[in-house]
PDB file of C-alpha atoms in Angstrom:
ATOM      1  CA  MET A   1     -29.891  -8.954  -5.510  1.00 67.00           C
ATOM      2  CA  ASP A   2     -26.907  -7.449  -7.347  1.00 75.00           C
ATOM      3  CA  THR A   3     -23.787  -6.968  -5.211  1.00 80.00           C
ATOM      4  CA  LYS A   4     -23.352  -3.598  -6.940  1.00 84.00           C
ATOM      5  CA  TRP A   5     -26.377  -2.458  -4.948  1.00 87.00           C
ATOM      6  CA  LEU A   6     -24.464  -3.166  -1.743  1.00 88.00           C
ATOM      7  CA  GLU A   7     -21.460  -1.226  -3.007  1.00 86.00           C
ATOM      8  CA  ASP A   8     -23.745   1.655  -3.991  1.00 88.00           C
ATOM      9  CA  PHE A   9     -25.402   1.723  -0.579  1.00 90.00           C
ATOM     10  CA  ILE A  10     -22.092   1.597   1.298  1.00 88.00           C
ATOM     11  CA  SER A  11     -20.809   4.491  -0.804  1.00 86.00           C
ATOM     12  CA  LEU A  12     -23.956   6.510  -0.111  1.00 88.00           C
ATOM     13  CA  ALA A  13     -23.713   5.774   3.611  1.00 87.00           C
ATOM     14  CA  GLU A  14     -20.144   7.111   3.570  1.00 83.00           C
ATOM     15  CA  THR A  15     -20.627  10.222   1.433  1.00 83.00           C
ATOM     16  CA  ARG A  16     -24.234  11.076   2.428  1.00 84.00           C
ATOM     17  CA  SER A  17     -24.583  12.488  -1.089  1.00 86.00           C
ATOM     18  CA  PHE A  18     -26.334  10.910  -4.107  1.00 87.00           C
ATOM     19  CA  SER A  19     -24.414  13.082  -6.569  1.00 86.00           C
ATOM     20  CA  ARG A  20     -21.007  12.399  -5.040  1.00 82.00           C
ATOM     21  CA  SER A  21     -21.618   8.657  -4.771  1.00 85.00           C
ATOM     22  CA  ALA A  22     -22.840   8.556  -8.356  1.00 84.00           C
ATOM     23  CA  GLU A  23     -19.531  10.138  -9.409  1.00 81.00           C
ATOM     24  CA  LEU A  24     -17.539   7.668  -7.335  1.00 80.00           C
ATOM     25  CA  ARG A  25     -19.500   4.735  -8.769  1.00 80.00           C
ATOM     26  CA  HIS A  26     -19.156   6.105 -12.340  1.00 77.00           C
ATOM     27  CA  VAL A  27     -22.885   6.178 -13.085  1.00 81.00           C
ATOM     28  CA  THR A  28     -25.400   8.942 -13.647  1.00 86.00           C
ATOM     29  CA  GLN A  29     -27.281  10.175 -10.613  1.00 86.00           C
ATOM     30  CA  PRO A  30     -30.680   8.911 -11.886  1.00 87.00           C
ATOM     31  CA  ALA A  31     -29.209   5.444 -12.487  1.00 86.00           C
ATOM     32  CA  PHE A  32     -27.596   5.464  -9.043  1.00 89.00           C
ATOM     33  CA  SER A  33     -30.896   6.475  -7.409  1.00 90.00           C
ATOM     34  CA  ARG A  34     -32.718   3.653  -9.210  1.00 89.00           C
ATOM     35  CA  ARG A  35     -30.201   1.117  -7.908  1.00 90.00           C
ATOM     36  CA  ILE A  36     -30.691   2.312  -4.335  1.00 92.00           C
ATOM     37  CA  GLN A  37     -34.459   2.080  -4.830  1.00 90.00           C
ATOM     38  CA  SER A  38     -34.051  -1.455  -6.199  1.00 89.00           C
ATOM     39  CA  LEU A  39     -32.135  -2.441  -3.074  1.00 91.00           C
ATOM     40  CA  GLU A  40     -34.841  -0.941  -0.862  1.00 90.00           C
ATOM     41  CA  ALA A  41     -37.524  -2.801  -2.826  1.00 88.00           C
ATOM     42  CA  TRP A  42     -35.624  -6.070  -2.471  1.00 88.00           C
ATOM     43  CA  LEU A  43     -35.259  -5.551   1.291  1.00 89.00           C
ATOM     44  CA  GLY A  44     -38.771  -4.230   1.758  1.00 88.00           C
ATOM     45  CA  ALA A  45     -37.537  -1.285   3.847  1.00 89.00           C
ATOM     46  CA  ASP A  46     -36.554   2.349   3.332  1.00 90.00           C
ATOM     47  CA  LEU A  47     -32.832   2.790   3.889  1.00 92.00           C
ATOM     48  CA  ILE A  48     -32.538   6.509   3.074  1.00 91.00           C
ATOM     49  CA  ASP A  49     -34.351   9.369   4.786  1.00 87.00           C
ATOM     50  CA  ARG A  50     -35.185  11.492   1.761  1.00 78.00           C
ATOM     51  CA  THR A  51     -36.810  14.252   3.819  1.00 76.00           C
ATOM     52  CA  SER A  52     -33.484  15.452   5.233  1.00 70.00           C
ATOM     53  CA  TYR A  53     -30.494  17.267   3.790  1.00 70.00           C
ATOM     54  CA  PRO A  54     -27.750  16.257   3.726  1.00 75.00           C
ATOM     55  CA  THR A  55     -28.803  12.674   3.074  1.00 80.00           C
ATOM     56  CA  ARG A  56     -28.971  10.442   6.110  1.00 86.00           C
ATOM     57  CA  LEU A  57     -29.845   6.815   6.787  1.00 90.00           C
ATOM     58  CA  THR A  58     -33.079   5.654   8.335  1.00 91.00           C
ATOM     59  CA  PRO A  59     -32.849   3.444  11.460  1.00 90.00           C
ATOM     60  CA  ALA A  60     -33.226   0.463   9.109  1.00 91.00           C
ATOM     61  CA  GLY A  61     -30.420   1.873   6.969  1.00 90.00           C
ATOM     62  CA  GLU A  62     -28.116   2.211   9.972  1.00 89.00           C
ATOM     63  CA  VAL A  63     -28.722  -1.449  10.842  1.00 88.00           C
ATOM     64  CA  PHE A  64     -28.294  -2.613   7.257  1.00 90.00           C
ATOM     65  CA  TYR A  65     -25.051  -0.658   6.768  1.00 87.00           C
ATOM     66  CA  GLU A  66     -23.083  -3.003   9.044  1.00 81.00           C
ATOM     67  CA  GLN A  67     -24.773  -6.024   7.481  1.00 84.00           C
ATOM     68  CA  ALA A  68     -23.965  -4.775   3.978  1.00 86.00           C
ATOM     69  CA  MET A  69     -20.291  -4.352   4.879  1.00 82.00           C
ATOM     70  CA  GLU A  70     -20.162  -7.892   6.235  1.00 78.00           C
ATOM     71  CA  MET A  71     -22.101  -9.384   3.319  1.00 82.00           C
ATOM     72  CA  LEU A  72     -19.930  -7.691   0.710  1.00 78.00           C
ATOM     73  CA  GLY A  73     -16.788  -8.744   2.525  1.00 73.00           C
ATOM     74  CA  GLN A  74     -17.920 -12.367   2.645  1.00 74.00           C
ATOM     75  CA  VAL A  75     -18.864 -12.393  -1.038  1.00 76.00           C
ATOM     76  CA  ASN A  76     -15.530 -10.951  -2.113  1.00 68.00           C
ATOM     77  CA  ASN A  77     -13.565 -13.183   0.235  1.00 65.00           C
ATOM     78  CA  ALA A  78     -15.247 -16.221  -1.288  1.00 68.00           C
ATOM     79  CA  ARG A  79     -14.544 -14.966  -4.805  1.00 64.00           C
ATOM     80  CA  ALA A  80     -10.897 -14.300  -3.977  1.00 60.00           C
ATOM     81  CA  LEU A  81     -10.533 -17.747  -2.405  1.00 59.00           C
ATOM     82  CA  LEU A  82     -12.024 -19.566  -5.380  1.00 60.00           C
ATOM     83  CA  ARG A  83     -10.085 -17.534  -7.906  1.00 51.00           C
ATOM     84  CA  GLY A  84      -6.864 -17.875  -5.989  1.00 51.00           C
ATOM     85  CA  ASN A  85      -6.524 -14.096  -5.891  1.00 51.00           C
ATOM     86  CA  ARG A  86      -5.221 -13.872  -2.360  1.00 50.00           C
ATOM     87  CA  PRO A  87      -1.543 -12.864  -2.333  1.00 47.00           C
ATOM     88  CA  MET A  88       0.697 -15.871  -2.775  1.00 48.00           C
ATOM     89  CA  ALA A  89       3.678 -14.537  -0.830  1.00 58.00           C
ATOM     90  CA  PRO A  90       2.936 -14.954   2.907  1.00 62.00           C
ATOM     91  CA  GLY A  91       5.763 -12.560   3.827  1.00 78.00           C
ATOM     92  CA  MET A  92       4.445  -9.760   1.616  1.00 88.00           C
ATOM     93  CA  ILE A  93       2.080  -7.183   3.149  1.00 93.00           C
ATOM     94  CA  ASP A  94      -0.501  -5.658   0.814  1.00 92.00           C
ATOM     95  CA  PHE A  95      -1.279  -1.997   1.548  1.00 95.00           C
ATOM     96  CA  ALA A  96      -4.150   0.082   0.139  1.00 94.00           C
ATOM     97  CA  VAL A  97      -3.041   3.722   0.348  1.00 95.00           C
ATOM     98  CA  PRO A  98      -4.309   7.052  -1.036  1.00 91.00           C
ATOM     99  CA  HIS A  99      -2.037   8.514  -3.717  1.00 89.00           C
ATOM    100  CA  THR A 100      -0.749  11.406  -1.603  1.00 90.00           C
ATOM    101  CA  LEU A 101       0.209   9.248   1.388  1.00 93.00           C
ATOM    102  CA  SER A 102       1.953   6.780  -0.913  1.00 92.00           C
ATOM    103  CA  LEU A 103       4.303   9.569  -2.005  1.00 90.00           C
ATOM    104  CA  THR A 104       4.762  11.568   1.195  1.00 90.00           C
ATOM    105  CA  PHE A 105       4.171   9.448   4.292  1.00 93.00           C
ATOM    106  CA  VAL A 106       4.771   5.818   3.361  1.00 94.00           C
ATOM    107  CA  PRO A 107       8.478   5.915   2.366  1.00 92.00           C
ATOM    108  CA  LYS A 108       9.590   7.622   5.603  1.00 92.00           C
ATOM    109  CA  TRP A 109       7.198   5.596   7.760  1.00 93.00           C
ATOM    110  CA  ILE A 110       8.438   2.275   6.399  1.00 94.00           C
ATOM    111  CA  LYS A 111      12.052   3.368   6.892  1.00 93.00           C
ATOM    112  CA  SER A 112      11.479   4.386  10.514  1.00 91.00           C
ATOM    113  CA  MET A 113       9.436   1.251  11.197  1.00 91.00           C
ATOM    114  CA  GLU A 114      12.034  -1.078   9.733  1.00 91.00           C
ATOM    115  CA  ALA A 115      14.669   0.437  12.058  1.00 90.00           C
ATOM    116  CA  GLY A 116      13.022  -1.430  14.919  1.00 91.00           C
ATOM    117  CA  PHE A 117      10.898  -4.137  13.320  1.00 92.00           C
ATOM    118  CA  GLY A 118      13.190  -5.275  10.543  1.00 92.00           C
ATOM    119  CA  PRO A 119      12.718  -5.472   6.751  1.00 91.00           C
ATOM    120  CA  VAL A 120       9.134  -5.402   5.492  1.00 89.00           C
ATOM    121  CA  GLY A 121       8.010  -6.771   2.137  1.00 91.00           C
ATOM    122  CA  ALA A 122       5.340  -4.315   0.969  1.00 92.00           C
ATOM    123  CA  ARG A 123       3.061  -4.304  -2.059  1.00 91.00           C
ATOM    124  CA  LEU A 124       1.394  -0.892  -2.440  1.00 92.00           C
ATOM    125  CA  MET A 125      -1.898  -0.122  -4.189  1.00 91.00           C
ATOM    126  CA  ALA A 126      -2.214   3.655  -4.648  1.00 90.00           C
ATOM    127  CA  LEU A 127      -5.910   4.575  -4.861  1.00 86.00           C
ATOM    128  CA  ASN A 128      -8.313   7.336  -3.943  1.00 83.00           C
ATOM    129  CA  VAL A 129      -9.561   7.194  -0.342  1.00 84.00           C
ATOM    130  CA  HIS A 130     -12.942   5.700  -1.221  1.00 80.00           C
ATOM    131  CA  ASP A 131     -11.452   2.895  -3.330  1.00 81.00           C
ATOM    132  CA  ALA A 132      -8.786   2.210  -0.711  1.00 87.00           C
ATOM    133  CA  VAL A 133     -11.474   1.730   1.946  1.00 86.00           C
ATOM    134  CA  MET A 134     -13.467  -0.549  -0.351  1.00 82.00           C
ATOM    135  CA  THR A 135     -10.323  -2.605  -1.004  1.00 85.00           C
ATOM    136  CA  ILE A 136      -9.995  -3.644   2.639  1.00 88.00           C
ATOM    137  CA  VAL A 137     -13.757  -4.266   2.896  1.00 82.00           C
ATOM    138  CA  GLU A 138     -13.553  -6.535  -0.149  1.00 77.00           C
ATOM    139  CA  GLY A 139     -10.569  -8.436   1.264  1.00 81.00           C
ATOM    140  CA  GLY A 140      -8.182  -7.090  -1.358  1.00 84.00           C
ATOM    141  CA  CYS A 141      -5.442  -5.901   1.028  1.00 90.00           C
ATOM    142  CA  ASP A 142      -3.961  -6.633   4.441  1.00 93.00           C
ATOM    143  CA  LEU A 143      -3.691  -3.052   5.722  1.00 96.00           C
ATOM    144  CA  LEU A 144      -5.397   0.218   4.871  1.00 96.00           C
ATOM    145  CA  LEU A 145      -3.575   3.515   5.386  1.00 96.00           C
ATOM    146  CA  CYS A 146      -5.735   6.616   4.993  1.00 94.00           C
ATOM    147  CA  TYR A 147      -6.706  10.071   6.204  1.00 94.00           C
ATOM    148  CA  HIS A 148      -9.486  10.595   8.727  1.00 94.00           C
ATOM    149  CA  HIS A 149     -11.367  13.656   9.923  1.00 94.00           C
ATOM    150  CA  PRO A 150     -14.425  13.657  12.238  1.00 92.00           C
ATOM    151  CA  ARG A 151     -16.476  15.500   9.607  1.00 90.00           C
ATOM    152  CA  GLN A 152     -15.336  13.222   6.798  1.00 87.00           C
ATOM    153  CA  PRO A 153     -14.877   9.957   8.704  1.00 86.00           C
ATOM    154  CA  VAL A 154     -13.754   6.573   7.467  1.00 85.00           C
ATOM    155  CA  GLN A 155     -16.702   4.422   8.482  1.00 80.00           C
ATOM    156  CA  LEU A 156     -15.350   0.973   9.228  1.00 85.00           C
ATOM    157  CA  ASP A 157     -17.012  -1.219  11.855  1.00 83.00           C
ATOM    158  CA  PRO A 158     -14.846  -1.077  15.020  1.00 87.00           C
ATOM    159  CA  GLY A 159     -16.128  -4.527  15.886  1.00 86.00           C
ATOM    160  CA  ARG A 160     -14.490  -5.911  12.759  1.00 88.00           C
ATOM    161  CA  TYR A 161     -11.481  -3.640  12.190  1.00 93.00           C
ATOM    162  CA  ASP A 162      -8.578  -2.595  14.412  1.00 96.00           C
ATOM    163  CA  MET A 163      -7.190   0.907  14.019  1.00 96.00           C
ATOM    164  CA  LEU A 164      -3.978   2.762  14.853  1.00 96.00           C
ATOM    165  CA  VAL A 165      -3.336   6.498  14.609  1.00 96.00           C
ATOM    166  CA  LEU A 166       0.127   6.827  13.062  1.00 95.00           C
ATOM    167  CA  GLY A 167       0.367  10.588  12.846  1.00 94.00           C
ATOM    168  CA  HIS A 168      -1.286  13.795  11.692  1.00 95.00           C
ATOM    169  CA  GLU A 169      -1.331  15.820   8.507  1.00 96.00           C
ATOM    170  CA  THR A 170      -2.136  19.507   8.072  1.00 97.00           C
ATOM    171  CA  LEU A 171      -3.784  20.761   4.888  1.00 97.00           C
ATOM    172  CA  ARG A 172      -3.032  24.431   4.044  1.00 97.00           C
ATOM    173  CA  ALA A 173      -2.928  26.845   1.118  1.00 98.00           C
ATOM    174  CA  TYR A 174       0.409  27.354  -0.666  1.00 98.00           C
ATOM    175  CA  ALA A 175       1.589  29.413  -3.627  1.00 98.00           C
ATOM    176  CA  ARG A 176       4.800  30.144  -5.476  1.00 98.00           C
ATOM    177  CA  CYS A 177       6.961  32.734  -3.728  1.00 97.00           C
ATOM    178  CA  ASP A 178       9.914  35.016  -4.352  1.00 96.00           C
ATOM    179  CA  ARG A 179      13.351  34.659  -2.766  1.00 93.00           C
ATOM    180  CA  ALA A 180      12.158  36.522   0.316  1.00 94.00           C
ATOM    181  CA  GLY A 181       9.396  33.965   0.807  1.00 94.00           C
ATOM    182  CA  THR A 182       6.542  36.286  -0.183  1.00 96.00           C
ATOM    183  CA  PRO A 183       3.767  34.296  -1.900  1.00 97.00           C
ATOM    184  CA  ASP A 184       2.365  35.336  -5.271  1.00 97.00           C
ATOM    185  CA  PHE A 185      -1.170  34.954  -3.919  1.00 97.00           C
ATOM    186  CA  LEU A 186      -2.623  35.489  -0.450  1.00 97.00           C
ATOM    187  CA  LEU A 187      -5.993  34.529   1.010  1.00 97.00           C
ATOM    188  CA  PRO A 188      -8.740  35.658   1.140  1.00 96.00           C
ATOM    189  CA  GLY A 189      -8.227  37.580  -2.101  1.00 95.00           C
ATOM    190  CA  ASP A 190     -10.308  40.437  -3.449  1.00 94.00           C
ATOM    191  CA  ILE A 191     -13.787  40.285  -4.948  1.00 93.00           C
ATOM    192  CA  ARG A 192     -12.593  42.558  -7.785  1.00 94.00           C
ATOM    193  CA  SER A 193      -9.642  40.304  -8.541  1.00 92.00           C
ATOM    194  CA  PRO A 194     -10.265  36.704  -7.407  1.00 96.00           C
ATOM    195  CA  LEU A 195      -7.245  34.502  -6.735  1.00 97.00           C
ATOM    196  CA  PRO A 196      -6.523  31.735  -9.278  1.00 98.00           C
ATOM    197  CA  PHE A 197      -7.525  28.519  -7.508  1.00 98.00           C
ATOM    198  CA  LEU A 198      -5.975  25.108  -8.201  1.00 98.00           C
ATOM    199  CA  SER A 199      -8.638  22.674  -7.041  1.00 97.00           C
ATOM    200  CA  TYR A 200      -9.186  18.999  -6.344  1.00 94.00           C
ATOM    201  CA  THR A 201     -11.941  17.228  -8.240  1.00 87.00           C
ATOM    202  CA  SER A 202     -15.242  16.806  -6.416  1.00 78.00           C
ATOM    203  CA  ASN A 203     -14.721  13.098  -5.710  1.00 75.00           C
ATOM    204  CA  ALA A 204     -11.311  13.593  -4.031  1.00 86.00           C
ATOM    205  CA  TYR A 205     -11.129  13.267  -0.246  1.00 90.00           C
ATOM    206  CA  LEU A 206      -8.772  16.244   0.042  1.00 94.00           C
ATOM    207  CA  GLY A 207     -11.239  18.233  -2.048  1.00 93.00           C
ATOM    208  CA  ARG A 208     -13.915  17.637   0.575  1.00 91.00           C
ATOM    209  CA  MET A 209     -11.477  18.774   3.255  1.00 95.00           C
ATOM    210  CA  VAL A 210     -10.814  21.985   1.307  1.00 96.00           C
ATOM    211  CA  ASP A 211     -14.581  22.523   1.140  1.00 94.00           C
ATOM    212  CA  LEU A 212     -14.668  22.365   4.958  1.00 94.00           C
ATOM    213  CA  ILE A 213     -11.896  24.948   5.219  1.00 96.00           C
ATOM    214  CA  LEU A 214     -13.550  27.383   2.824  1.00 95.00           C
ATOM    215  CA  THR A 215     -16.990  26.900   4.389  1.00 93.00           C
ATOM    216  CA  ASP A 216     -15.732  27.490   7.937  1.00 93.00           C
ATOM    217  CA  ALA A 217     -13.483  30.456   7.083  1.00 93.00           C
ATOM    218  CA  ARG A 218     -14.315  33.670   8.942  1.00 91.00           C
ATOM    219  CA  LYS A 219     -13.562  35.738   5.856  1.00 93.00           C
ATOM    220  CA  THR A 220     -15.153  35.027   2.500  1.00 94.00           C
ATOM    221  CA  PRO A 221     -12.546  33.643   0.086  1.00 96.00           C
ATOM    222  CA  HIS A 222     -12.503  35.128  -3.402  1.00 97.00           C
ATOM    223  CA  LEU A 223     -11.290  32.378  -5.703  1.00 97.00           C
ATOM    224  CA  GLU A 224     -11.537  31.618  -9.398  1.00 97.00           C
ATOM    225  CA  ARG A 225     -11.153  27.946 -10.234  1.00 96.00           C
ATOM    226  CA  ARG A 226      -8.461  27.540 -12.889  1.00 95.00           C
ATOM    227  CA  TYR A 227      -7.463  23.882 -12.731  1.00 96.00           C
ATOM    228  CA  GLU A 228      -8.717  20.575 -11.312  1.00 95.00           C
ATOM    229  CA  THR A 229      -7.158  17.198 -10.571  1.00 91.00           C
ATOM    230  CA  ASP A 230      -7.554  14.538  -7.893  1.00 87.00           C
ATOM    231  CA  MET A 231      -3.777  14.397  -7.305  1.00 90.00           C
ATOM    232  CA  ALA A 232      -2.096  16.685  -4.758  1.00 93.00           C
ATOM    233  CA  GLU A 233       1.211  16.216  -6.579  1.00 93.00           C
ATOM    234  CA  GLY A 234      -0.382  17.578  -9.757  1.00 93.00           C
ATOM    235  CA  LEU A 235      -1.638  20.664  -7.916  1.00 96.00           C
ATOM    236  CA  LYS A 236       1.789  21.210  -6.395  1.00 96.00           C
ATOM    237  CA  MET A 237       3.459  21.227  -9.791  1.00 96.00           C
ATOM    238  CA  MET A 238       0.935  23.767 -11.068  1.00 97.00           C
ATOM    239  CA  ALA A 239       1.506  25.958  -8.004  1.00 97.00           C
ATOM    240  CA  LEU A 240       5.269  25.794  -8.534  1.00 97.00           C
ATOM    241  CA  GLU A 241       4.757  27.176 -12.038  1.00 96.00           C
ATOM    242  CA  GLY A 242       2.784  30.098 -10.621  1.00 97.00           C
ATOM    243  CA  HIS A 243      -0.642  29.108 -11.923  1.00 97.00           C
ATOM    244  CA  GLY A 244      -2.395  29.797  -8.623  1.00 97.00           C
ATOM    245  CA  LEU A 245      -2.744  28.725  -4.991  1.00 98.00           C
ATOM    246  CA  ALA A 246      -3.437  25.164  -3.918  1.00 98.00           C
ATOM    247  CA  PHE A 247      -4.339  23.485  -0.648  1.00 98.00           C
ATOM    248  CA  LEU A 248      -1.673  20.839  -0.096  1.00 97.00           C
ATOM    249  CA  PRO A 249      -0.659  18.432   2.672  1.00 96.00           C
ATOM    250  CA  GLU A 250       2.246  19.872   4.637  1.00 95.00           C
ATOM    251  CA  SER A 251       4.301  16.706   4.146  1.00 93.00           C
ATOM    252  CA  ALA A 252       4.047  17.147   0.365  1.00 94.00           C
ATOM    253  CA  VAL A 253       5.721  20.573   0.338  1.00 96.00           C
ATOM    254  CA  MET A 254       8.460  20.385   3.001  1.00 94.00           C
ATOM    255  CA  ARG A 255      11.294  20.470   0.458  1.00 94.00           C
ATOM    256  CA  GLU A 256       9.738  23.314  -1.546  1.00 96.00           C
ATOM    257  CA  LEU A 257       9.220  25.376   1.613  1.00 96.00           C
ATOM    258  CA  LYS A 258      12.855  24.971   2.657  1.00 95.00           C
ATOM    259  CA  GLN A 259      14.044  25.936  -0.826  1.00 96.00           C
ATOM    260  CA  LYS A 260      11.674  28.934  -0.892  1.00 96.00           C
ATOM    261  CA  GLN A 261       9.889  27.723  -3.973  1.00 97.00           C
ATOM    262  CA  LEU A 262       6.516  27.707  -2.200  1.00 97.00           C
ATOM    263  CA  ALA A 263       5.181  29.662   0.767  1.00 98.00           C
ATOM    264  CA  ARG A 264       2.023  29.619   2.809  1.00 97.00           C
ATOM    265  CA  ALA A 265      -0.739  31.564   1.092  1.00 97.00           C
ATOM    266  CA  ASP A 266      -2.800  31.986   4.263  1.00 96.00           C
ATOM    267  CA  GLY A 267      -0.731  34.609   6.115  1.00 93.00           C
ATOM    268  CA  GLY A 268      -0.070  32.079   8.871  1.00 93.00           C
ATOM    269  CA  ILE A 269      -3.720  32.240   9.979  1.00 92.00           C
ATOM    270  CA  PRO A 270      -5.002  28.861  11.289  1.00 91.00           C
ATOM    271  CA  ASP A 271      -8.529  29.565  10.013  1.00 91.00           C
ATOM    272  CA  TRP A 272      -7.349  28.441   6.568  1.00 96.00           C
ATOM    273  CA  GLU A 273      -6.147  24.986   7.561  1.00 96.00           C
ATOM    274  CA  VAL A 274      -7.429  21.639   8.789  1.00 97.00           C
ATOM    275  CA  GLN A 275      -5.705  18.753  10.529  1.00 96.00           C
ATOM    276  CA  MET A 276      -6.355  15.126   9.671  1.00 96.00           C
ATOM    277  CA  GLU A 277      -5.327  11.899  11.339  1.00 96.00           C
ATOM    278  CA  ILE A 278      -3.271   9.339   9.445  1.00 96.00           C
ATOM    279  CA  ARG A 279      -4.791   5.985  10.318  1.00 96.00           C
ATOM    280  CA  LEU A 280      -3.872   2.358   9.774  1.00 97.00           C
ATOM    281  CA  TYR A 281      -6.592  -0.328   9.682  1.00 97.00           C
ATOM    282  CA  ARG A 282      -6.618  -4.098   9.570  1.00 96.00           C
ATOM    283  CA  GLU A 283      -9.393  -6.664   9.668  1.00 92.00           C
ATOM    284  CA  ARG A 284      -9.354  -8.157  13.164  1.00 92.00           C
ATOM    285  CA  PRO A 285      -8.022 -11.751  13.006  1.00 89.00           C
ATOM    286  CA  SER A 286     -10.518 -14.521  13.695  1.00 84.00           C
ATOM    287  CA  ALA A 287     -10.493 -18.297  13.686  1.00 80.00           C
ATOM    288  CA  GLN A 288     -12.067 -18.260  10.223  1.00 76.00           C
ATOM    289  CA  ARG A 289      -9.772 -15.495   8.890  1.00 80.00           C
ATOM    290  CA  PRO A 290      -6.536 -15.442  10.891  1.00 85.00           C
ATOM    291  CA  GLY A 291      -4.672 -13.279   8.368  1.00 85.00           C
ATOM    292  CA  LYS A 292      -0.971 -13.399   7.573  1.00 89.00           C
ATOM    293  CA  PRO A 293       1.405 -14.034  10.494  1.00 91.00           C
ATOM    294  CA  VAL A 294       3.676 -11.202   9.321  1.00 93.00           C
ATOM    295  CA  VAL A 295       0.768  -8.744   9.547  1.00 94.00           C
ATOM    296  CA  SER A 296       0.005  -9.861  13.116  1.00 94.00           C
ATOM    297  CA  ARG A 297       3.660  -9.476  14.096  1.00 94.00           C
ATOM    298  CA  LEU A 298       3.831  -6.010  12.577  1.00 95.00           C
ATOM    299  CA  TRP A 299       0.605  -4.947  14.292  1.00 96.00           C
ATOM    300  CA  ASP A 300       1.842  -6.222  17.660  1.00 94.00           C
ATOM    301  CA  TYR A 301       5.019  -4.207  17.138  1.00 94.00           C
ATOM    302  CA  LEU A 302       3.165  -1.027  16.223  1.00 95.00           C
ATOM    303  CA  VAL A 303       0.886  -1.107  19.283  1.00 92.00           C
ATOM    304  CA  GLN A 304       3.866  -1.221  21.648  1.00 87.00           C
ATOM    305  CA  PRO A 305       4.530   1.993  23.622  1.00 78.00           C
ATOM    306  CA  PRO A 306       6.975   4.283  21.755  1.00 71.00           C
ATOM    307  CA  SER A 307       9.501   3.895  24.558  1.00 64.00           C
ATOM    308  CA  SER A 308       9.815   0.188  23.791  1.00 60.00           C
ATOM    309  CA  LYS A 309      10.532   0.488  20.077  1.00 59.00           C
ATOM    310  CA  HIS A 310      12.487   2.697  17.710  1.00 48.00           C
ATOM    311  CA  LEU A 311      10.219   5.055  15.786  1.00 42.00           C
ATOM    312  CA  SER A 312      11.202   8.471  14.532  1.00 39.00           C
ATOM    313  CA  GLY A 313       9.377  11.543  13.261  1.00 38.00           C
ATOM    314  CA  LYS A 314       5.721  12.332  13.952  1.00 43.00           C
ATOM    315  CA  ALA A 315       4.548   8.748  13.782  1.00 44.00           C
ATOM    316  CA  GLY A 316       3.439   8.443  17.377  1.00 46.00           C
ATOM    317  CA  VAL A 317       0.998   5.537  17.499  1.00 53.00           C
ATOM    318  CA  LYS A 318      -2.355   5.502  19.246  1.00 56.00           C
ATOM    319  CA  SER A 319      -4.415   2.326  19.172  1.00 56.00           C
ATOM    320  CA  LYS A 320      -8.153   1.859  18.948  1.00 61.00           C
ATOM    321  CA  GLY A 321     -10.047  -1.298  18.274  1.00 57.00           C
TER     322      GLY A 321
END
């Protein structure tokens, strides 16, 4: 069995879409489908219910998903151990973080955390959400920081991973505005003159969240896609130049809103927004894999009630695990 088959299956279990997983795995959809079929043939069981849409797992697939996560983690842990790829500095914490959070949330969060915990040595890997999740599964980081929404969940086994909710992020539409704060473009637009739309690529997590917003909207949006990227910062720069409207995390545009460079392009209507949790994950320490002492100390600090530690801003912490 090829370990790539496990990675393919885990991706498919998370996205529930052959086409999207094929994009994430950088293969054609027919090749991706053949690899899933090869895994099923090796196991002697159907993992995917191909009679349903969207794609869902069979009962055997649900059982094998947890086993696949554990198997892949063990394989990569062994590889890292033999190659000596585990971080050499015991006081350095390795974070896997989506690009947007690395720019907007992490700097302020670390500053507020250090006010009570003390200095933290951090090594940051900025990735897309899917790759960030796979990094912690493969043992390539100590902590995973990512977005979560019930309809686009991060599927990590709660029996293996601890989780904290650090805060919340709102995704809304923004556009360049005049000095009075009036946006150049306003949802839902007009069918005769669609609004120029600055979009995320199809494999971006925030792009899937925008799809939820547009699908659930009470009024039909009239948009014409003009530009695509998987980086929220790239969309923001295009919006600032007046190229169209973009759905951006609120934390990414606070300065531009205050300076009246950008304004909400949704008329203040909550139908055009979605709220996500900002979550922190770690692999639960065990006798076989105790983890770094500094990570355990930081986790113990973060799970304390807010009244017993100094944290500022919206980073109220809720623990699960």
